[in-house]
Every structure is written in structure tokens, then in C-alpha cells.
Tab-separated table of C-alpha atoms in Angstrom:
chain	number	residue	atom	x	y	z
R	1	ASP	CA	111.626	98.356	72.428
R	2	THR	CA	112.733	101.724	73.761
R	3	ALA	CA	113.474	101.424	77.483
R	4	VAL	CA	113.504	105.139	78.384
R	5	SER	CA	111.820	107.372	75.861
R	6	GLN	CA	111.696	111.153	75.840
R	7	THR	CA	109.604	113.489	73.741
R	8	PRO	CA	110.271	115.672	71.942
R	9	LYS	CA	113.786	114.910	70.731
R	10	TYR	CA	114.313	118.509	69.629
R	11	LEU	CA	112.701	121.646	71.003
R	12	VAL	CA	113.356	125.083	69.529
R	13	THR	CA	111.467	127.960	71.080
R	14	GLN	CA	111.559	131.627	71.940
R	15	MET	CA	112.742	133.169	75.166
R	16	GLY	CA	109.906	133.618	77.640
R	17	ASN	CA	107.851	130.678	76.424
R	18	ASP	CA	106.714	127.736	78.559
R	19	LYS	CA	107.484	124.173	77.423
R	20	SER	CA	107.225	120.597	78.659
R	21	ILE	CA	109.312	117.479	78.111
R	22	LYS	CA	107.857	114.028	78.697
R	23	CYS	CA	109.601	110.842	79.781
R	24	GLU	CA	108.393	107.272	80.049
R	25	GLN	CA	110.194	104.067	81.017
R	26	ASN	CA	109.069	100.498	80.470
R	27	LEU	CA	111.762	98.830	82.591
R	28	GLY	CA	109.636	98.465	85.718
R	29	HIS	CA	111.925	100.842	87.606
R	30	ASP	CA	110.658	102.859	90.548
R	31	THR	CA	113.097	105.780	90.439
R	32	MET	CA	113.400	108.395	87.721
R	33	TYR	CA	115.685	111.379	87.171
R	34	TRP	CA	116.161	114.542	85.160
R	35	TYR	CA	119.677	115.627	84.184
R	36	LYS	CA	120.956	118.674	82.344
R	37	GLN	CA	123.988	118.370	80.035
R	38	ASP	CA	125.525	121.674	79.043
R	39	SER	CA	127.499	122.575	75.935
R	40	LYS	CA	130.713	121.316	77.554
R	41	LYS	CA	129.051	117.935	78.144
R	42	PHE	CA	128.983	118.445	81.913
R	43	LEU	CA	126.159	116.359	83.383
R	44	LYS	CA	124.262	117.552	86.444
R	45	ILE	CA	121.301	116.033	88.218
R	46	MET	CA	118.247	118.229	88.625
R	47	PHE	CA	115.520	116.082	90.161
R	48	SER	CA	114.718	112.523	91.154
R	49	TYR	CA	111.473	110.785	92.041
R	50	ASN	CA	110.947	107.458	93.751
R	51	ASN	CA	107.448	106.008	93.453
R	52	LYS	CA	106.080	109.462	92.591
R	53	GLU	CA	107.774	111.102	95.590
R	54	LEU	CA	110.393	113.815	95.060
R	55	ILE	CA	113.670	112.685	96.664
R	56	ILE	CA	116.316	114.811	94.978
R	57	ASN	CA	115.799	118.497	94.298
R	58	GLU	CA	119.042	120.188	93.396
R	59	THR	CA	119.601	123.928	93.185
R	60	VAL	CA	117.444	124.531	90.162
R	61	PRO	CA	115.428	127.694	89.396
R	62	ASN	CA	111.810	127.285	90.428
R	63	ARG	CA	110.876	127.879	86.783
R	64	PHE	CA	111.598	124.148	86.453
R	65	SER	CA	108.852	121.922	87.832
R	66	PRO	CA	108.899	118.135	87.597
R	67	LYS	CA	105.771	116.021	87.814
R	68	SER	CA	105.458	112.266	88.200
R	69	PRO	CA	101.918	111.006	87.577
R	70	ASP	CA	103.039	107.412	88.178
R	71	LYS	CA	106.325	105.629	88.645
R	72	ALA	CA	106.754	105.013	84.896
R	73	HIS	CA	106.448	108.673	83.921
R	74	LEU	CA	108.352	111.816	84.803
R	75	ASN	CA	107.690	115.090	83.041
R	76	LEU	CA	109.536	118.387	83.197
R	77	HIS	CA	107.803	121.719	82.740
R	78	ILE	CA	109.834	124.865	82.244
R	79	ASN	CA	108.314	128.341	82.597
R	80	SER	CA	109.648	131.592	81.160
R	81	LEU	CA	112.478	130.002	79.223
R	82	GLU	CA	115.827	131.800	79.260
R	83	LEU	CA	118.838	131.640	76.943
R	84	GLY	CA	120.809	129.785	79.621
R	85	ASP	CA	118.283	126.961	79.575
R	86	SER	CA	119.639	125.827	76.216
R	87	ALA	CA	121.050	122.356	76.847
R	88	VAL	CA	120.329	118.680	76.427
R	89	TYR	CA	117.963	117.312	79.058
R	90	PHE	CA	118.183	113.613	79.866
R	91	CYS	CA	115.676	111.448	81.638
R	92	ALA	CA	116.928	108.317	83.405
R	93	SER	CA	115.545	105.538	85.551
R	94	SER	CA	116.839	102.934	87.981
R	95	LEU	CA	115.680	100.286	90.401
R	96	GLY	CA	115.590	101.469	93.993
R	97	THR	CA	117.443	104.274	95.698
R	98	GLY	CA	120.288	102.325	97.260
R	99	GLY	CA	122.772	103.592	94.710
R	100	ASN	CA	124.128	100.218	93.624
R	101	GLN	CA	121.987	99.866	90.498
R	102	PRO	CA	122.886	101.464	87.158
R	103	GLN	CA	120.777	104.225	85.712
R	104	HIS	CA	119.288	103.859	82.241
R	105	PHE	CA	119.163	107.000	80.114
R	106	GLY	CA	116.910	108.230	77.357
R	107	ASP	CA	118.412	109.790	74.232
R	108	GLY	CA	117.820	113.331	75.405
R	109	THR	CA	115.808	116.403	74.444
R	110	ARG	CA	117.829	119.120	72.752
R	111	LEU	CA	116.411	122.447	73.876
R	112	SER	CA	117.429	125.563	71.969
R	113	ILE	CA	116.243	128.999	73.059
R	114	LEU	CA	116.196	131.699	70.401
I	1	ALA	CA	130.683	114.884	99.918
I	2	GLN	CA	131.329	112.716	96.903
I	3	SER	CA	133.374	113.763	93.906
I	4	VAL	CA	135.020	112.219	90.877
I	5	ALA	CA	137.771	113.435	88.575
I	6	GLN	CA	138.672	112.492	85.031
I	7	PRO	CA	142.034	114.160	84.465
I	8	GLU	CA	142.133	113.755	80.675
I	9	ASP	CA	139.785	115.614	78.373
I	10	GLN	CA	140.832	113.428	75.456
I	11	VAL	CA	142.642	110.139	74.966
I	12	ASN	CA	143.979	109.122	71.567
I	13	VAL	CA	144.913	105.536	70.804
I	14	ALA	CA	145.614	103.486	67.695
I	15	GLU	CA	143.244	100.664	66.813
I	16	GLY	CA	144.469	97.384	68.219
I	17	ASN	CA	146.386	99.039	71.048
I	18	PRO	CA	145.296	98.866	74.691
I	19	LEU	CA	143.420	101.836	76.073
I	20	THR	CA	143.052	103.327	79.545
I	21	VAL	CA	140.683	106.083	80.623
I	22	LYS	CA	141.473	107.396	84.079
I	23	CYS	CA	139.129	108.115	86.976
I	24	THR	CA	139.751	109.013	90.599
I	25	TYR	CA	137.132	109.534	93.283
I	26	SER	CA	136.577	110.885	96.755
I	27	VAL	CA	133.930	109.616	99.202
I	28	SER	CA	133.411	109.387	102.957
I	29	GLY	CA	132.298	105.767	103.036
I	30	ASN	CA	132.746	103.056	100.438
I	31	PRO	CA	132.305	103.961	96.785
I	32	TYR	CA	129.824	102.662	94.289
I	33	LEU	CA	131.544	103.287	90.957
I	34	PHE	CA	130.193	103.274	87.426
I	35	TRP	CA	131.386	103.804	83.866
I	36	TYR	CA	129.088	105.047	81.139
I	37	VAL	CA	129.637	105.719	77.423
I	38	GLN	CA	127.922	108.359	75.326
I	39	TYR	CA	127.839	108.243	71.540
I	40	PRO	CA	126.930	111.392	69.568
I	41	ASN	CA	123.286	112.416	69.927
I	42	ARG	CA	122.580	109.520	72.290
I	43	GLY	CA	122.034	109.067	75.992
I	44	LEU	CA	124.541	107.538	78.373
I	45	GLN	CA	124.876	103.765	78.227
I	46	PHE	CA	125.960	101.749	81.251
I	47	LEU	CA	129.236	99.836	80.776
I	48	LEU	CA	130.134	98.398	84.164
I	49	LYS	CA	130.058	98.953	87.906
I	50	TYR	CA	131.976	98.206	91.071
I	51	ILE	CA	129.985	97.757	94.256
I	52	THR	CA	131.979	95.207	96.242
I	53	GLY	CA	134.044	92.083	95.695
I	54	ASP	CA	136.702	91.513	93.045
I	55	ASN	CA	138.690	94.604	92.195
I	56	LEU	CA	138.650	93.788	88.474
I	57	VAL	CA	135.206	94.111	86.978
I	58	LYS	CA	134.255	93.195	83.437
I	59	GLY	CA	131.580	94.942	81.448
I	60	SER	CA	130.066	95.399	78.033
I	61	TYR	CA	131.946	95.492	74.711
I	62	GLY	CA	135.143	94.014	76.183
I	63	PHE	CA	135.717	96.822	78.671
I	64	GLU	CA	136.962	96.251	82.182
I	65	ALA	CA	137.895	98.450	85.112
I	66	GLU	CA	140.148	98.030	88.106
I	67	PHE	CA	139.155	99.335	91.520
I	68	ASN	CA	142.157	100.485	93.556
I	69	LYS	CA	141.171	101.575	97.054
I	70	SER	CA	144.591	102.840	98.105
I	71	GLN	CA	144.850	105.071	95.049
I	72	THR	CA	141.107	105.876	95.036
I	73	SER	CA	141.010	105.066	91.353
I	74	PHE	CA	138.740	103.197	88.975
I	75	HIS	CA	140.419	103.261	85.555
I	76	LEU	CA	138.612	101.923	82.512
I	77	LYS	CA	140.599	99.591	80.264
I	78	LYS	CA	140.332	97.572	77.100
I	79	PRO	CA	143.070	95.270	75.768
I	80	SER	CA	142.517	96.113	72.095
I	81	ALA	CA	140.772	99.302	71.001
I	82	LEU	CA	138.373	99.529	68.077
I	83	VAL	CA	137.513	102.579	65.984
I	84	SER	CA	133.910	102.027	67.073
I	85	ASP	CA	134.970	102.609	70.700
I	86	SER	CA	135.419	106.302	69.887
I	87	ALA	CA	132.965	108.094	72.174
I	88	LEU	CA	132.661	110.153	75.361
I	89	TYR	CA	133.234	108.196	78.559
I	90	PHE	CA	131.943	109.183	81.985
I	91	CYS	CA	132.964	107.888	85.380
I	92	ALA	CA	130.414	108.269	88.196
I	93	VAL	CA	130.440	107.703	91.948
I	94	ARG	CA	127.972	107.366	94.777
I	95	ASP	CA	129.038	107.345	98.400
I	96	SER	CA	127.637	104.259	100.149
I	97	ILE	CA	126.904	106.261	103.309
I	98	LEU	CA	125.047	109.020	101.517
I	99	THR	CA	121.652	109.267	103.169
I	100	GLY	CA	118.577	111.213	102.242
I	101	GLY	CA	119.833	111.847	98.744
I	102	GLY	CA	118.388	108.902	96.941
I	103	ASN	CA	120.486	107.427	94.210
I	104	LYS	CA	122.456	110.603	93.601
I	105	LEU	CA	125.374	109.977	91.265
I	106	THR	CA	128.161	112.462	90.755
I	107	PHE	CA	129.588	112.334	87.245
I	108	GLY	CA	133.046	113.229	86.057
I	109	THR	CA	133.574	115.773	83.313
I	110	GLY	CA	133.976	113.085	80.669
I	111	THR	CA	136.902	111.865	78.559
I	112	GLN	CA	136.667	111.860	74.780
I	113	LEU	CA	138.230	108.668	73.423
I	114	LYS	CA	139.459	108.762	69.835
I	115	VAL	CA	140.597	105.514	68.268
I	116	GLU	CA	142.379	105.922	64.945
I	117	LEU	CA	143.321	103.451	62.261
């Protein structure tokens, strides 16, 4: 029973292409997140949704667009991919937005730009 | 603003010995503190948290952490390390008075723990 699942696990594509990553959680959580982990393992939040409403929108190029069709799903679409977008992207979820509940992470999508 | 520091990039310890992974934080209000572990090619897994109450918190896999308000620290500890504990460990903080930012965690840069036979 995978709690937070992301697809695809690996994504290799050319510069300039558009790609999407999907995330689903079956934990009954109402808040979901996208993180980017760079090659030095530094983890940075990109976006967060609570009940389909965007609540965190960090300084991210507008080529990145999240979409939450319902509270169990959060997708990430990336336009005009650049070399610097190569990273591991993690989806996470939690209960509420009070900050006192742990976040549960998926196993990541490894994006490589050729 | 909230921030967290993990001063050691790597910690080496022999199996059976106690281990400590250090974390210090900075917040305006009270801290919500978390430890996560990441194994290769996996996502972060929650180990333990401090929200309020006892300064010593116990978590998964025999790990514990001590909250020290005066030193603004939240070090992760285990009495007897196992080779299987070798992984990347992240400390994270959220300021309790952070408003309008949802559940925004700030993560440390990670500490690679290597447990050798």
C-alpha cells in the first residue's frame, strides 16, 4: 500500500520539452507539496496546496505550474525544460496546515535534461 | 524567519557505538522540530518530532532527540548504531508563529551518517 505515489520514477528528456509529474496520496491528508532536491541533496519547497487551494508558492520560474484536481492529487507541469531543472522532485502530504504534523514523502521523480 | 543548521556533512561511527547528529535552529516563536531519514533512491521518512512537552522525544528505529531551548538545539541520538542506520538525515523546523505560509518546513542541508563494522 503506497501512501504517496509519484509517476514516473524516472524522466529523461530533451531541453525545451514540456513534461508532467503526477502525485497521489491515499492517506486522507488535505495538504500536498512539491519539493526539489538538487545534486547536493539540498531540499527546497516549491508549492503547497490545501484542499485544492494554493497556499505556498515559492520563488519558482513560471514554467512550473502545479495543479490539484482534488485533495488527493497534485500534479506538476514543467514547460520549456532547461538543464538546471535536472533534479529529484518529491511530492509530500500532511494533515492540516498548522505545522505540527509530519509530512509523508513519495520516492521521487528523477528528472534528467539532455 | 526560520532557519536550521546541520554543522556536519558526515558523521562516522562504529557499529554498537552511540551516535549523535547535530541540529540547531532559529525561529521567532516556538519551534516545531522534525527529523527525517533518506535512504538511497527513496523519499524522506519521518523519524520523530518535537512540538511541546518533554524535551526528550523517542521515535522510530530506536532514535531519540533532545530539545534544548537555551542552546536552540535538537540533536538526534541513538544509543547503539547499526550498519543499517547508514543514510542521510535531515533536521527540519517550522516557526509556530509563522502565518500565511501553510505548513512550510525549512530543512537543513543534511548529514550523511556512515556506520561501519
